[in-house]
Coordinates of C-alpha atoms in Angstrom, one line a residue:
Chain A
S71 CA 10.9 -93.7 -140.6
Q72 CA 9.3 -93.6 -137.2
K73 CA 9.9 -96.7 -135.2
I74 CA 8.9 -98.0 -131.7
E75 CA 10.6 -101.0 -130.2
Q76 CA 9.4 -103.0 -127.3
N77 CA 11.0 -106.3 -126.0
S78 CA 9.7 -108.8 -128.5
E79 CA 10.4 -111.8 -126.2
A80 CA 8.2 -112.6 -123.3
L81 CA 9.3 -111.3 -119.9
N82 CA 9.1 -113.8 -117.1
I83 CA 9.1 -112.4 -113.6
Q84 CA 8.7 -114.0 -110.2
E85 CA 5.6 -113.0 -108.2
G86 CA 6.4 -110.2 -105.8
K87 CA 9.3 -108.8 -107.9
T88 CA 9.3 -105.6 -109.9
A89 CA 8.7 -106.0 -113.6
T90 CA 10.3 -103.4 -115.9
L91 CA 9.2 -103.0 -119.5
T92 CA 11.0 -100.9 -122.1
C93 CA 9.8 -98.7 -125.0
N94 CA 12.3 -97.2 -127.3
Y95 CA 11.6 -94.9 -130.2
T96 CA 13.5 -93.3 -133.1
N97 CA 12.9 -90.6 -135.6
Y98 CA 10.0 -89.2 -133.6
S99 CA 9.4 -86.3 -131.1
P100 CA 6.3 -87.3 -129.2
A101 CA 4.4 -84.9 -127.0
Y102 CA 3.2 -87.7 -124.9
L103 CA 3.5 -91.5 -124.4
Q104 CA 0.8 -93.9 -123.2
W105 CA 0.9 -97.4 -121.8
Y106 CA -1.9 -100.0 -122.3
R107 CA -2.6 -103.5 -121.1
Q108 CA -4.1 -106.0 -123.4
D109 CA -5.4 -109.5 -122.6
P110 CA -5.8 -112.2 -125.2
G111 CA -8.8 -111.5 -127.6
R112 CA -9.6 -108.2 -125.9
G113 CA -9.1 -104.5 -126.6
P114 CA -6.2 -102.6 -124.9
V115 CA -7.0 -101.0 -121.6
F116 CA -5.5 -97.5 -120.9
L117 CA -3.1 -97.4 -117.9
L118 CA -1.0 -94.3 -117.9
L119 CA -0.1 -91.2 -119.9
I120 CA 3.0 -89.2 -119.5
R121 CA 3.8 -86.0 -121.3
E122 CA 7.3 -84.9 -122.6
N123 CA 7.8 -82.4 -119.8
E124 CA 7.1 -85.0 -117.1
K125 CA 9.9 -87.3 -115.9
E126 CA 7.8 -89.8 -113.9
K127 CA 4.1 -90.7 -113.4
R128 CA 2.7 -93.1 -110.8
K129 CA -0.6 -94.9 -110.3
E130 CA -0.9 -97.4 -107.5
R131 CA 1.7 -100.2 -108.3
L132 CA 2.5 -98.7 -111.7
K133 CA 5.3 -96.2 -112.5
V134 CA 6.3 -94.8 -115.9
T135 CA 9.3 -92.8 -116.7
F136 CA 9.9 -90.8 -119.9
D137 CA 13.4 -89.8 -121.0
T138 CA 13.3 -87.7 -124.2
T139 CA 17.0 -87.6 -124.4
L140 CA 17.4 -91.3 -124.5
K141 CA 14.1 -91.6 -126.4
Q142 CA 12.9 -94.2 -124.0
S143 CA 10.1 -95.0 -121.6
L144 CA 10.3 -97.5 -118.8
F145 CA 7.1 -99.1 -117.3
H146 CA 7.4 -100.6 -113.8
I147 CA 5.0 -102.9 -112.0
T148 CA 6.0 -103.3 -108.4
A149 CA 4.9 -106.2 -106.2
S150 CA 3.9 -108.1 -109.3
Q151 CA 1.1 -110.6 -109.2
P152 CA 0.0 -113.4 -111.6
A153 CA -3.0 -111.2 -112.5
D154 CA -0.6 -108.7 -114.0
S155 CA 0.3 -111.2 -116.7
A156 CA -0.7 -109.7 -120.1
T157 CA 0.7 -107.9 -123.1
Y158 CA 1.7 -104.3 -122.5
L159 CA 1.7 -101.8 -125.3
C160 CA 3.3 -98.4 -125.5
A161 CA 2.0 -95.7 -127.9
L162 CA 3.3 -92.3 -128.8
G163 CA 1.5 -89.2 -130.0
T164 CA 1.8 -85.5 -130.8
D165 CA -0.6 -82.7 -130.2
S166 CA -0.7 -81.8 -133.9
N167 CA -1.9 -85.2 -135.0
Y168 CA -4.6 -87.5 -133.6
Q169 CA -2.9 -90.6 -134.7
L170 CA -0.9 -92.7 -132.2
I171 CA 2.1 -94.8 -133.2
W172 CA 2.1 -98.2 -131.4
G173 CA 4.7 -100.6 -130.4
A174 CA 4.1 -104.3 -131.0
G175 CA 3.9 -105.0 -127.2
T176 CA 5.7 -107.1 -124.6
K177 CA 4.2 -110.2 -123.1
L178 CA 4.6 -110.2 -119.4
I179 CA 4.3 -113.5 -117.4
I180 CA 4.3 -113.4 -113.7
K181 CA 5.0 -116.8 -112.2
P182 CA 3.6 -117.7 -108.7
Chain B
K196 CA -21.4 -96.2 -117.6
A197 CA -21.5 -98.4 -120.7
G198 CA -18.2 -99.0 -122.5
V199 CA -17.3 -99.0 -126.1
T200 CA -19.5 -101.6 -127.9
Q201 CA -18.4 -103.3 -131.1
T202 CA -20.5 -105.6 -133.1
P203 CA -20.3 -108.3 -134.3
R204 CA -17.8 -109.9 -132.0
Y205 CA -16.7 -112.6 -134.5
L206 CA -17.2 -112.7 -138.3
I207 CA -16.2 -115.2 -141.0
K208 CA -16.3 -114.0 -144.6
T209 CA -15.2 -115.3 -148.0
R210 CA -12.6 -113.6 -150.2
G211 CA -14.2 -111.0 -152.4
Q212 CA -17.1 -110.2 -150.0
Q213 CA -17.6 -107.0 -148.2
V214 CA -18.1 -106.5 -144.5
T215 CA -19.4 -103.7 -142.2
L216 CA -18.3 -103.4 -138.6
S217 CA -20.1 -101.2 -136.0
C218 CA -18.8 -99.2 -133.0
S219 CA -20.8 -97.3 -130.4
P220 CA -18.5 -95.1 -128.3
I221 CA -18.8 -94.1 -124.7
S222 CA -21.5 -91.5 -124.2
G223 CA -20.0 -88.0 -124.5
H224 CA -17.1 -89.2 -126.6
R225 CA -17.2 -87.7 -130.0
S226 CA -14.0 -89.1 -131.5
V227 CA -13.8 -92.6 -132.8
S228 CA -10.7 -94.3 -134.1
W229 CA -10.3 -97.6 -135.9
Y230 CA -7.3 -99.9 -135.7
Q231 CA -6.3 -103.2 -137.2
Q232 CA -4.3 -105.6 -135.1
T233 CA -2.6 -108.8 -136.5
P234 CA -0.4 -111.2 -134.6
G235 CA 3.1 -109.8 -134.0
Q236 CA 2.1 -106.4 -135.4
G237 CA 1.5 -103.2 -133.5
L238 CA -1.9 -101.6 -133.9
Q239 CA -2.2 -100.2 -137.3
F240 CA -4.2 -97.0 -137.5
L241 CA -7.0 -97.0 -140.1
F242 CA -8.9 -93.7 -139.6
E243 CA -10.3 -91.3 -137.0
Y244 CA -13.7 -89.6 -137.0
F245 CA -14.9 -86.6 -135.1
S246 CA -18.3 -84.9 -135.5
E247 CA -19.0 -87.0 -138.6
T248 CA -15.8 -85.9 -140.3
Q249 CA -12.8 -88.0 -141.0
R250 CA -10.0 -86.2 -139.2
N251 CA -7.1 -88.5 -140.0
K252 CA -6.4 -91.5 -142.1
G253 CA -3.8 -94.2 -142.1
N254 CA -2.0 -95.9 -144.9
F255 CA -4.6 -98.5 -145.9
P256 CA -6.1 -99.0 -149.4
G257 CA -9.3 -97.5 -150.5
R258 CA -11.1 -100.8 -149.8
F259 CA -11.2 -99.7 -146.2
S260 CA -13.7 -96.9 -145.5
G261 CA -15.6 -95.6 -142.6
R262 CA -18.2 -93.1 -141.5
Q263 CA -19.6 -91.6 -138.3
F264 CA -23.2 -90.7 -137.6
S265 CA -24.6 -87.8 -135.7
N266 CA -24.9 -89.8 -132.5
S267 CA -21.1 -90.5 -132.8
R268 CA -21.7 -94.2 -133.7
S269 CA -19.3 -95.3 -136.4
E270 CA -19.0 -98.0 -139.0
M271 CA -16.1 -99.2 -141.0
N272 CA -16.5 -101.1 -144.3
V273 CA -14.1 -103.3 -146.1
S274 CA -14.9 -104.2 -149.6
T275 CA -13.4 -107.0 -151.8
L276 CA -12.0 -108.8 -148.8
E277 CA -8.6 -110.5 -149.1
L278 CA -7.1 -113.2 -146.9
G279 CA -4.7 -110.6 -145.4
D280 CA -7.6 -108.7 -144.0
S281 CA -8.0 -111.3 -141.3
A282 CA -7.4 -109.5 -138.1
L283 CA -8.8 -108.0 -134.9
Y284 CA -10.4 -104.7 -135.7
L285 CA -10.5 -102.4 -132.7
C286 CA -12.6 -99.3 -132.2
A287 CA -11.4 -96.6 -129.7
S288 CA -13.4 -93.7 -128.4
S289 CA -12.1 -90.5 -126.8
F290 CA -12.9 -86.9 -126.1
S291 CA -12.5 -84.3 -128.8
S292 CA -8.7 -84.0 -128.2
G293 CA -8.2 -87.6 -129.2
S294 CA -6.2 -89.6 -126.7
A295 CA -3.9 -86.8 -125.8
N296 CA -5.2 -86.2 -122.3
Y297 CA -7.1 -89.2 -121.1
G298 CA -6.1 -92.0 -123.4
Y299 CA -8.4 -94.2 -125.5
T300 CA -11.2 -96.5 -124.4
F301 CA -11.2 -99.5 -126.6
G302 CA -14.0 -101.9 -127.4
S303 CA -13.4 -105.7 -127.3
G304 CA -12.9 -105.7 -131.1
T305 CA -14.3 -107.7 -134.0
R306 CA -12.4 -110.8 -135.0
L307 CA -12.6 -111.0 -138.8
T308 CA -11.6 -114.2 -140.5
V309 CA -11.4 -114.2 -144.3
V310 CA -11.5 -117.7 -145.9

């Protein structure tokens, strides 16, 4: 069955460093992959979308890569700040189906 | 512009009761999707509506139902509540293509507790 894996343990990063989160998937051929940020008790907030024919996407301090051969996406936050602390979710979708498949999320903690 | 509005924000219900949750999408968004989120679980897809029609449905029992009105507002209903239905219910709105091009805009969710 389709499966998405994100680091289940919290990721602790020192302020100013680059945080890298991983999203791996199996038994799926997504057309695109999305990353969201979620704060406690709130809905996810859309950050970036990358399509299967794109290797990399950037937005300010954020960078996403998408390797369809490795079936993996990496999400980078450069010059991390304590305000970046949150849970980050990845989600995959296809153009033939409006349903996204979601990872369970990785909790990121940026320490001052 | 106004975001996605979900009401109520919090809800406590007793087993066996039914509940109706409401979602008003962003103006211009005609697609509304509903998700259930429980601790440690990824978001679980419930259903998606577009132009008052259910376009896709997840693997939830028939106790979970929804509908969409002509103004794109959507409601979801859960009948015969069970303890396991306790969760954060999230509504997401998007353009007609779903989230494929611009992602979803989520509401803050309704926290349902079944006792």
